[in-house]
Amino acid sequence: MKLEYLTMKKGILTAALMLVSLCVGAQENLQLQKLQMAEWAITNLYVENVDEKKLVEDAIRGMLSQLDPHSSYATKEQMLAMQESLNGNFEGIGVEFNIKEDTLLVIQPVLGGPSERVGIQAGDRIVAVDGEPIAGVKMSQEDIKRKLRGPKGTKVTLGVVRRGIAEPLSFVVERDKIPVKSVNASYMIRPGVGYIRIGGFGATTHKEFTDALKKLQNDGMTSLILDLQDNGGGYMVAAVDICNEFLENRDLIVYTDGREHSEYNARGNGMFMKGKLMVLINEYTASAAEIVSGAVQDQDRGYVVGRRSFGKGLVQRQINLPDTSMIRLTIAHYYTPAGRCIQKPYTKGQSDDYARDMQNRLKRGELTSADSIHFADSLKYYTLRRHRTVYGGGGIMPDYFVPLDTTQYTRFHRAMQAKGLVINANLRYVDTHRSELKEQYRTFAEYRQTFEVPQTVIDELVDEAEKQDIKPENKAEMKTTLPYLKLQLKALIARDLWGMDEYFAIMNEQNAIVQEAIRLMEQE
């Protein structure tokens, strides 16, 4: 007992001496010293051992949680995943894949990528990596990704099973940089009307966009539908560069206010400064995507169609930490050219209310009826050329409102989708019938016009759902589910046979916001 007492007393004395020595420093460092002392005391004196790394990370997250909803901390792994989507590439073997029955199924090899160059085909099953099985061993998708990815120039041996060939195949693939596309689709949606969908704003978005724009103009495009639905944002500079393609010289695109004030203006050298323009948004359109829609609206360059956007108008700066983790810290607010703050209201430290905003919008009827949306006169602003009334208060309110159809995507459909049953039904069908589908439908136009999802595919999907206790509430729900489910499956099959342009070409024919934009284009 005496020894334990002396040991404890020595520890307390050491701690006291350290606290005194830290306090001797300059008074302006007092808050930093308090933080260091608290961390040291908990790590060294607390009754149980603590994970020092987790302790520091939790402290950082705690501080950031008291600021605003978008200041955040990211671990090294989270940062790398984030950087891949923003930088526009990663290093790996270059295949789009999905996991079917605990096996990696190649959807498409990346065109011109390392896997395609050695002969890997759509429909192949990758069952081993460098001699280690990855099929039938319950390996997570993230673990499989880690095995397939690696530095450019390194080689990996893949064991492949191919339908129609009895013996497993072996391919040596040299890893390379693989592009991550942010332009999801671009095609002529109607004669003279081009359609481009941007999924996010990254380092390569502007070039992808101008390449798509050039191709569509060569195909006879005179009007453009720019689809930013579900676009969560990304790099502000990419959004500014996209706006530059539409706006006149010196037109204000966006400005930021915080500890410093910055303005971003068009240069007047864009590729699409004339011609009809519609920008499509919904409740999940955010950040950089709101910069684009706000600039087009305020400068009267085109019309915005859809539903009020998310309302993320906070500028983050990335602060890299010594262990390659990072902090994304809010340093300013975004404002549209007319002076509207894009950020929706929030209360510091109350992230739960902020997170429930979409549910609250639905309850208020804001997503289903324009009449449910009310703005105070203090939120009234005017566009810069035609002096049309627009509103602030968070997000971008469209010029033409399109209500959310809550009946199209039923509870039964959502439950099957959440369990991965729809995508699995698609994978099974394409895997079994790929060759005959390609033989029967030589062009997408022929497929689009004549293909119908076989009833057997629907029956198998419904049977599988029932096995997992997922059932429609009644015959009416089943009847309502079938049209959209068949459309989705037809689009997924087209994606696997051709690509994302074809997927959206099918899905957009039932997308109410897209169809409203087409109607408005034809009216103009």
Coordinates of C-alpha atoms in Angstrom, one line a residue:
M1 CA 0.0 0.0 0.0
K2 CA 2.8 2.4 0.9
L3 CA 4.6 1.7 -2.5
E4 CA 1.3 2.3 -4.4
Y5 CA 0.8 5.5 -2.4
L6 CA 4.3 6.8 -3.2
T7 CA 4.0 5.9 -6.9
M8 CA 0.7 7.7 -7.1
K9 CA 2.2 10.7 -5.3
K10 CA 5.2 10.8 -7.6
G11 CA 2.8 10.7 -10.6
I12 CA 0.8 13.6 -9.2
L13 CA 4.0 15.6 -8.5
T14 CA 5.2 15.0 -12.1
A15 CA 1.9 16.1 -13.5
A16 CA 1.9 19.2 -11.3
L17 CA 5.5 20.1 -12.4
M18 CA 4.5 19.7 -16.0
L19 CA 1.4 21.9 -15.6
V20 CA 3.5 24.6 -13.9
S21 CA 6.1 24.5 -16.6
L22 CA 3.5 24.8 -19.4
C23 CA 1.9 27.8 -17.6
V24 CA 5.1 29.7 -17.6
G25 CA 4.8 30.4 -21.3
A26 CA 3.3 33.5 -22.9
Q27 CA -0.3 34.3 -21.9
E28 CA -1.5 34.3 -25.5
N29 CA -0.9 30.6 -25.6
L30 CA -3.0 29.9 -22.5
Q31 CA -5.9 28.1 -24.4
L32 CA -3.5 25.9 -26.3
Q33 CA -1.7 25.0 -23.1
K34 CA -5.0 24.1 -21.5
L35 CA -5.7 21.7 -24.3
Q36 CA -2.2 20.1 -24.2
M37 CA -2.4 19.7 -20.4
A38 CA -5.9 18.1 -20.6
E39 CA -4.7 15.6 -23.3
W40 CA -1.5 14.8 -21.3
A41 CA -3.4 14.3 -18.0
I42 CA -6.0 12.0 -19.5
T43 CA -3.4 9.9 -21.4
N44 CA -1.0 9.6 -18.5
L45 CA -3.1 9.8 -15.3
Y46 CA -6.6 8.4 -16.1
V47 CA -7.4 5.2 -14.3
E48 CA -7.6 3.1 -17.5
N49 CA -5.5 3.1 -20.6
V50 CA -6.9 5.3 -23.4
D51 CA -6.4 5.4 -27.1
E52 CA -4.4 8.6 -27.5
K53 CA -5.1 8.9 -31.3
K54 CA -8.9 8.5 -30.8
L55 CA -8.8 10.9 -27.9
V56 CA -7.2 13.7 -30.0
E57 CA -9.5 12.9 -33.0
D58 CA -12.6 13.1 -30.7
A59 CA -11.4 16.4 -29.3
I60 CA -11.0 17.8 -32.8
R61 CA -14.5 16.6 -33.8
G62 CA -15.9 18.1 -30.6
M63 CA -14.5 21.5 -31.3
L64 CA -15.7 21.5 -34.9
S65 CA -19.2 20.3 -33.9
Q66 CA -19.7 23.6 -32.1
L67 CA -19.0 25.7 -35.2
D68 CA -21.2 25.0 -38.2
P69 CA -22.7 21.9 -40.0
H70 CA -19.9 21.7 -42.6
S71 CA -16.7 22.1 -40.7
S72 CA -15.4 18.6 -40.3
Y73 CA -12.5 16.2 -39.6
A74 CA -11.4 13.4 -41.9
T75 CA -9.0 10.5 -41.2
K76 CA -6.3 9.6 -43.6
E77 CA -8.5 6.9 -45.2
Q78 CA -11.5 9.3 -45.5
M79 CA -9.3 12.0 -47.0
L80 CA -7.9 9.6 -49.7
A81 CA -11.4 8.5 -50.7
M82 CA -12.5 12.1 -50.9
Q83 CA -9.5 13.1 -52.9
E84 CA -10.1 10.4 -55.5
S85 CA -13.5 11.8 -56.5
L86 CA -12.3 15.4 -56.5
N87 CA -8.9 14.8 -58.2
G88 CA -10.5 12.8 -61.0
N89 CA -8.4 9.7 -60.8
F90 CA -7.0 6.8 -58.7
E91 CA -4.4 4.1 -59.4
G92 CA -5.6 0.6 -60.0
I93 CA -6.6 -2.0 -62.6
G94 CA -9.5 -0.1 -64.2
V95 CA -12.7 -2.1 -64.0
E96 CA -16.3 -1.2 -63.0
F97 CA -17.5 -4.1 -60.8
N98 CA -20.2 -5.3 -58.5
I99 CA -20.3 -8.1 -56.0
K100 CA -22.7 -10.9 -57.1
E101 CA -23.1 -13.8 -54.7
D102 CA -19.8 -13.2 -53.0
T103 CA -18.0 -12.9 -56.3
L104 CA -16.5 -9.9 -58.1
L105 CA -18.3 -9.5 -61.4
V106 CA -16.8 -7.1 -64.0
I107 CA -19.5 -4.8 -65.3
Q108 CA -17.2 -3.0 -67.8
P109 CA -13.5 -2.6 -68.1
V110 CA -12.5 1.1 -68.3
L111 CA -12.1 1.9 -72.0
G112 CA -8.4 1.9 -72.8
G113 CA -7.5 1.0 -69.2
P114 CA -5.0 -1.6 -68.0
S115 CA -7.6 -4.4 -67.7
E116 CA -9.1 -3.9 -71.1
R117 CA -5.6 -3.8 -72.6
V118 CA -4.8 -7.4 -71.4
G119 CA -8.2 -8.8 -72.5
I120 CA -10.5 -8.7 -69.4
Q121 CA -14.1 -8.5 -70.5
A122 CA -17.5 -7.5 -69.2
G123 CA -19.0 -10.5 -67.4
D124 CA -15.7 -11.9 -66.2
R125 CA -15.4 -13.0 -62.6
I126 CA -12.2 -12.1 -60.7
V127 CA -11.8 -14.9 -58.2
A128 CA -8.2 -14.4 -57.0
V129 CA -5.6 -11.6 -56.6
D130 CA -1.9 -12.7 -56.6
G131 CA -3.0 -16.2 -55.8
E132 CA -5.2 -15.3 -52.9
P133 CA -8.9 -16.2 -53.3
I134 CA -11.3 -13.2 -53.1
A135 CA -14.5 -15.2 -54.1
G136 CA -16.4 -17.3 -51.6
V137 CA -14.5 -15.9 -48.6
K138 CA -16.9 -13.1 -47.5
M139 CA -14.4 -10.4 -48.2
S140 CA -15.8 -6.8 -48.0
Q141 CA -16.0 -4.6 -51.1
E142 CA -13.5 -2.2 -49.4
D143 CA -11.0 -5.0 -48.8
I144 CA -11.3 -6.1 -52.4
K145 CA -10.7 -2.5 -53.6
R146 CA -7.5 -2.3 -51.5
K147 CA -6.2 -5.5 -53.1
L148 CA -6.9 -4.3 -56.7
R149 CA -5.6 -0.8 -56.3
G150 CA -1.9 0.1 -56.0
P151 CA 0.7 2.5 -57.3
K152 CA 1.0 3.1 -61.0
G153 CA 3.5 0.6 -62.6
T154 CA 3.0 -2.2 -60.1
K155 CA 1.7 -5.5 -61.4
V156 CA -1.0 -7.8 -60.1
T157 CA -2.0 -11.3 -61.2
L158 CA -5.7 -11.9 -61.5
G159 CA -7.5 -15.2 -61.5
V160 CA -10.5 -15.0 -63.8
V161 CA -13.5 -17.3 -64.5
R162 CA -15.2 -16.6 -67.8
R163 CA -18.5 -18.0 -68.9
G164 CA -18.1 -20.7 -71.6
I165 CA -14.5 -21.5 -70.7
A166 CA -13.9 -24.4 -68.4
E167 CA -10.5 -23.6 -67.1
P168 CA -9.7 -20.4 -65.0
L169 CA -7.8 -17.7 -66.9
S170 CA -4.8 -15.7 -65.5
F171 CA -4.0 -12.1 -66.4
V172 CA -1.1 -10.0 -65.3
V173 CA -2.3 -6.4 -65.1
E174 CA 0.0 -3.4 -64.7
R175 CA -1.8 -0.8 -62.6
D176 CA -2.2 2.7 -64.0
K177 CA -4.0 6.0 -63.4
I178 CA -7.8 5.4 -63.8
P179 CA -10.0 8.4 -64.5
V180 CA -13.0 9.1 -62.2
K181 CA -15.6 10.8 -64.4
S182 CA -17.7 13.7 -62.9
V183 CA -19.7 14.2 -66.1
N184 CA -22.1 11.3 -65.8
A185 CA -23.8 11.6 -69.2
S186 CA -24.0 13.7 -72.3
Y187 CA -26.2 13.1 -75.3
M188 CA -28.8 14.7 -77.6
I189 CA -32.0 14.4 -75.7
R190 CA -34.1 16.0 -78.5
P191 CA -33.3 17.4 -81.9
G192 CA -31.2 20.5 -81.3
V193 CA -31.2 20.0 -77.5
G194 CA -28.2 18.6 -75.7
Y195 CA -28.2 17.1 -72.2
I196 CA -25.2 17.1 -69.8
R197 CA -25.4 15.7 -66.3
I198 CA -22.6 16.6 -63.8
G199 CA -22.4 14.4 -60.7
G200 CA -19.9 16.6 -58.8
F201 CA -17.3 19.3 -59.3
G202 CA -13.7 18.0 -59.3
A203 CA -10.3 18.8 -60.9
T204 CA -11.3 17.4 -64.3
T205 CA -14.9 18.5 -64.4
H206 CA -14.4 21.6 -66.6
K207 CA -12.4 19.7 -69.3
E208 CA -14.9 16.8 -69.2
F209 CA -17.7 19.4 -69.6
T210 CA -16.1 21.3 -72.5
D211 CA -15.3 18.0 -74.3
A212 CA -19.0 17.0 -74.0
L213 CA -20.1 20.5 -75.1
K214 CA -17.9 20.3 -78.2
K215 CA -19.3 16.9 -79.2
L216 CA -22.9 18.0 -78.7
Q217 CA -22.3 21.2 -80.7
N218 CA -20.9 19.1 -83.5
D219 CA -24.1 17.0 -83.3
G220 CA -26.2 20.1 -83.9
M221 CA -26.9 21.3 -80.4
T222 CA -28.3 24.8 -80.1
S223 CA -29.9 24.5 -76.7
L224 CA -28.6 22.9 -73.5
I225 CA -30.1 21.2 -70.4
L226 CA -27.5 21.1 -67.6
D227 CA -28.6 18.5 -65.0
L228 CA -27.3 19.2 -61.5
Q229 CA -29.8 17.1 -59.7
D230 CA -28.3 15.3 -56.7
N231 CA -25.0 17.1 -57.3
G232 CA -23.4 17.6 -53.9
G233 CA -20.8 20.1 -55.1
G234 CA -17.0 20.0 -54.9
Y235 CA -14.3 22.5 -56.0
M236 CA -15.6 26.1 -56.3
V237 CA -13.1 26.8 -59.1
A238 CA -14.7 24.1 -61.2
A239 CA -18.1 25.7 -60.8
V240 CA -16.6 29.1 -61.7
D241 CA -15.0 27.6 -64.9
I242 CA -18.3 26.0 -65.9
C243 CA -20.2 29.4 -65.5
N244 CA -17.5 31.0 -67.6
E245 CA -18.8 29.0 -70.6
F246 CA -22.2 30.7 -70.4
L247 CA -21.7 34.3 -69.1
E248 CA -20.5 37.6 -70.6
N249 CA -17.2 39.2 -69.9
R250 CA -17.0 40.6 -66.3
D251 CA -20.3 39.1 -65.3
L252 CA -20.2 38.3 -61.6
I253 CA -20.4 34.6 -60.9
V254 CA -20.1 34.4 -57.1
Y255 CA -18.5 36.3 -54.2
T256 CA -17.4 35.1 -50.8
D257 CA -17.5 37.1 -47.6
G258 CA -15.7 36.1 -44.4
R259 CA -12.5 37.4 -42.9
E260 CA -11.7 38.3 -46.5
H261 CA -13.8 39.3 -49.6
S262 CA -13.3 37.6 -53.0
E263 CA -15.2 38.0 -56.3
Y264 CA -15.1 35.7 -59.3
N265 CA -16.1 37.0 -62.7
A266 CA -16.5 35.5 -66.2
R267 CA -13.8 36.1 -68.8
G268 CA -16.1 36.3 -71.8
N269 CA -14.5 33.5 -73.8
G270 CA -17.1 30.7 -73.2
M271 CA -18.2 28.0 -75.6
F272 CA -21.9 28.4 -75.0
M273 CA -22.7 32.1 -74.5
K274 CA -25.7 32.1 -76.7
G275 CA -28.6 29.6 -77.0
K276 CA -31.3 28.4 -74.6
L277 CA -30.1 27.1 -71.2
M278 CA -32.0 25.2 -68.5
V279 CA -30.3 24.2 -65.2
L280 CA -31.9 21.4 -63.3
I281 CA -31.8 21.2 -59.5
N282 CA -33.4 19.3 -56.6
E283 CA -33.3 19.3 -52.9
Y284 CA -29.9 17.5 -52.9
T285 CA -28.2 20.0 -55.3
A286 CA -25.6 21.7 -53.1
S287 CA -22.5 23.9 -52.8
A288 CA -20.7 24.4 -56.1
A289 CA -23.8 23.2 -58.0
E290 CA -25.7 26.0 -56.3
I291 CA -23.1 28.5 -57.4
V292 CA -23.7 27.5 -61.0
S293 CA -27.5 27.6 -60.8
G294 CA -27.5 30.9 -58.8
A295 CA -25.2 32.6 -61.3
V296 CA -27.3 31.5 -64.3
Q297 CA -30.5 32.6 -62.6
D298 CA -29.2 36.0 -61.3
Q299 CA -27.5 36.9 -64.6
D300 CA -30.7 36.0 -66.5
R301 CA -28.6 33.6 -68.7
G302 CA -31.2 30.8 -68.4
Y303 CA -33.8 29.3 -66.2
V304 CA -33.6 27.0 -63.2
V305 CA -36.0 24.1 -63.1
G306 CA -36.8 21.7 -60.2
R307 CA -37.1 22.1 -56.5
R308 CA -35.3 24.4 -54.0
S309 CA -31.7 23.3 -53.6
F310 CA -30.0 22.1 -50.4
G311 CA -28.6 25.4 -49.2
K312 CA -24.9 24.8 -48.6
G313 CA -23.2 28.1 -48.9
L314 CA -20.2 27.8 -46.6
V315 CA -16.6 27.9 -48.0
Q316 CA -14.3 25.3 -46.6
R317 CA -10.5 25.4 -46.5
Q318 CA -8.6 22.1 -46.3
I319 CA -6.0 22.1 -43.5
N320 CA -3.7 19.1 -43.7
L321 CA -2.5 17.6 -40.4
P322 CA 0.9 16.0 -39.7
D323 CA -0.5 12.4 -39.9
T324 CA -2.1 13.1 -43.3
S325 CA -5.6 13.5 -41.8
M326 CA -7.3 16.9 -42.4
I327 CA -9.7 19.5 -41.2
R328 CA -12.2 21.1 -43.5
L329 CA -12.8 24.5 -41.9
T330 CA -15.4 27.0 -42.9
I331 CA -13.8 30.3 -43.7
A332 CA -16.5 32.3 -45.6
H333 CA -20.0 32.3 -47.0
Y334 CA -21.0 32.1 -50.7
Y335 CA -23.2 34.8 -52.2
T336 CA -24.9 34.8 -55.6
P337 CA -24.4 37.8 -58.0
A338 CA -27.7 39.4 -56.8
G339 CA -26.4 39.2 -53.2
R340 CA -28.3 36.1 -51.9
C341 CA -26.6 34.0 -49.3
I342 CA -26.8 30.4 -50.4
Q343 CA -26.4 28.9 -46.9
K344 CA -29.6 27.9 -45.2
P345 CA -30.1 28.9 -41.5
Y346 CA -28.5 26.8 -38.8
T347 CA -27.9 26.9 -35.1
K348 CA -24.3 26.3 -33.9
G349 CA -23.8 23.0 -32.2
Q350 CA -27.3 21.7 -33.2
S351 CA -26.5 19.5 -36.1
D352 CA -29.5 17.2 -35.6
D353 CA -32.0 19.9 -36.6
Y354 CA -29.9 20.7 -39.6
A355 CA -29.8 17.0 -40.6
R356 CA -33.6 16.8 -40.4
D357 CA -34.2 19.6 -42.8
M358 CA -35.2 17.4 -45.7
Q359 CA -37.8 15.6 -43.5
N360 CA -39.1 18.9 -42.4
R361 CA -39.4 20.2 -45.9
L362 CA -41.4 17.1 -46.8
K363 CA -43.7 17.5 -43.8
R364 CA -44.3 21.1 -44.6
G365 CA -45.3 20.1 -48.2
E366 CA -42.4 22.1 -49.7
L367 CA -41.3 19.3 -51.9
T368 CA -44.7 18.5 -53.3
S369 CA -46.4 21.9 -53.6
A370 CA -45.0 25.3 -54.6
D371 CA -47.9 26.9 -52.6
S372 CA -46.3 25.5 -49.4
I373 CA -43.2 27.6 -49.8
H374 CA -43.4 31.0 -48.2
F375 CA -40.7 33.8 -48.3
A376 CA -40.5 36.9 -46.2
D377 CA -40.3 40.2 -48.1
S378 CA -36.9 40.7 -46.5
L379 CA -35.6 37.7 -48.6
K380 CA -36.7 39.3 -51.9
Y381 CA -34.0 40.0 -54.5
Y382 CA -33.9 40.9 -58.2
T383 CA -32.1 39.4 -61.1
L384 CA -29.5 41.7 -62.7
R385 CA -30.8 42.1 -66.2
R386 CA -34.5 41.5 -66.3
H387 CA -35.1 42.3 -62.7
R388 CA -37.2 39.2 -62.0
T389 CA -38.0 38.4 -58.4
V390 CA -35.8 35.7 -56.8
Y391 CA -35.5 34.7 -53.1
G392 CA -32.8 34.2 -50.6
G393 CA -32.9 32.5 -47.3
G394 CA -30.9 29.4 -48.2
G395 CA -30.6 27.4 -51.4
I396 CA -31.7 28.4 -54.9
M397 CA -35.5 28.5 -55.5
P398 CA -36.1 27.5 -59.1
D399 CA -37.9 29.6 -61.7
Y400 CA -40.1 26.6 -62.5
F401 CA -41.1 24.3 -59.7
V402 CA -41.6 20.6 -60.3
P403 CA -43.2 18.7 -57.4
L404 CA -41.8 15.5 -56.0
D405 CA -43.9 12.5 -57.1
T406 CA -44.0 10.5 -53.9
T407 CA -46.1 7.7 -55.5
Q408 CA -43.8 6.8 -58.3
Y409 CA -41.1 5.2 -56.1
T410 CA -43.1 3.0 -53.7
R411 CA -42.2 1.7 -50.2
F412 CA -42.0 -1.8 -51.7
H413 CA -39.5 -0.6 -54.4
R414 CA -37.4 1.3 -51.9
A415 CA -37.2 -1.8 -49.7
M416 CA -36.0 -4.0 -52.5
Q417 CA -33.5 -1.4 -53.6
A418 CA -32.1 -1.0 -50.1
K419 CA -31.4 -4.7 -49.9
G420 CA -29.6 -4.7 -53.3
L421 CA -32.2 -7.0 -54.8
V422 CA -32.9 -4.8 -57.9
I423 CA -29.2 -4.5 -58.9
N424 CA -28.7 -8.2 -58.2
A425 CA -31.6 -9.1 -60.5
N426 CA -30.0 -7.0 -63.2
L427 CA -26.6 -8.6 -62.7
R428 CA -28.0 -12.1 -62.9
Y429 CA -29.9 -11.3 -66.1
V430 CA -27.1 -9.6 -67.9
D431 CA -24.6 -12.2 -66.8
T432 CA -26.7 -15.0 -68.3
H433 CA -27.9 -13.2 -71.4
R434 CA -25.1 -10.8 -72.4
S435 CA -24.1 -12.5 -75.6
E436 CA -27.6 -13.0 -76.9
L437 CA -28.6 -9.4 -76.0
K438 CA -25.6 -8.0 -77.9
E439 CA -26.5 -10.2 -80.8
Q440 CA -30.2 -9.2 -80.8
Y441 CA -29.7 -5.5 -80.2
R442 CA -26.9 -4.2 -82.4
T443 CA -27.7 -0.6 -81.5
F444 CA -29.0 1.2 -78.5
A445 CA -31.8 2.8 -80.6
E446 CA -33.1 -0.6 -81.4
Y447 CA -32.9 -1.8 -77.8
R448 CA -34.6 1.4 -76.5
Q449 CA -37.5 1.0 -78.9
T450 CA -38.2 -2.7 -78.7
F451 CA -36.7 -4.3 -75.5
E452 CA -39.0 -5.1 -72.6
V453 CA -37.9 -6.6 -69.3
P454 CA -39.0 -10.3 -69.3
Q455 CA -41.7 -11.2 -66.8
T456 CA -39.5 -14.0 -65.5
V457 CA -37.0 -11.4 -64.2
I458 CA -39.7 -9.6 -62.3
D459 CA -41.1 -12.8 -60.9
E460 CA -37.6 -13.9 -59.7
L461 CA -37.1 -10.5 -58.1
V462 CA -40.4 -10.6 -56.3
D463 CA -39.8 -14.1 -55.1
E464 CA -36.4 -13.2 -53.8
A465 CA -37.9 -10.2 -52.0
E466 CA -40.6 -12.4 -50.4
K467 CA -37.8 -14.7 -49.1
Q468 CA -36.4 -11.7 -47.3
D469 CA -39.9 -10.7 -45.9
I470 CA -40.2 -7.8 -48.3
K471 CA -43.7 -7.7 -49.7
P472 CA -46.1 -5.1 -51.2
E473 CA -48.8 -4.0 -48.9
N474 CA -51.5 -4.9 -51.4
K475 CA -52.1 -5.4 -55.2
A476 CA -52.4 -1.7 -55.7
E477 CA -48.8 -1.1 -54.4
M478 CA -47.5 -3.9 -56.7
K479 CA -49.3 -2.4 -59.7
T480 CA -47.8 1.1 -58.9
T481 CA -44.4 -0.4 -58.4
L482 CA -44.1 -2.3 -61.7
P483 CA -43.8 0.5 -64.3
Y484 CA -40.9 2.3 -62.6
L485 CA -39.2 -1.0 -61.6
K486 CA -39.3 -2.2 -65.2
L487 CA -37.9 1.2 -66.4
Q488 CA -35.1 1.0 -63.9
L489 CA -34.1 -2.5 -64.9
K490 CA -34.2 -1.6 -68.6
A491 CA -31.9 1.3 -67.9
L492 CA -29.5 -0.8 -65.8
I493 CA -29.3 -3.4 -68.5
A494 CA -28.5 -0.6 -71.0
R495 CA -25.8 0.7 -68.7
D496 CA -24.1 -2.7 -68.6
L497 CA -24.3 -3.2 -72.3
W498 CA -23.4 0.3 -73.4
G499 CA -22.8 2.9 -70.7
M500 CA -24.1 5.8 -68.6
D501 CA -25.4 7.9 -71.5
E502 CA -27.8 5.1 -72.4
Y503 CA -28.8 4.6 -68.7
F504 CA -29.8 8.3 -68.4
A505 CA -31.4 8.3 -71.9
I506 CA -33.9 5.8 -70.6
M507 CA -34.4 7.1 -67.0
N508 CA -34.8 10.7 -68.1
E509 CA -37.9 9.9 -70.0
Q510 CA -39.6 9.4 -66.6
N511 CA -37.8 12.1 -64.8
A512 CA -40.3 14.9 -64.2
I513 CA -37.8 17.7 -63.9
V514 CA -36.0 16.7 -67.1
Q515 CA -39.4 16.4 -68.9
E516 CA -40.5 19.9 -67.7
A517 CA -37.2 21.4 -69.0
I518 CA -37.8 19.8 -72.4
R519 CA -41.4 21.2 -72.4
L520 CA -40.1 24.6 -71.6
M521 CA -37.4 24.4 -74.3
E522 CA -40.1 23.6 -76.9
Q523 CA -42.2 26.5 -75.7
E524 CA -39.4 29.1 -75.8

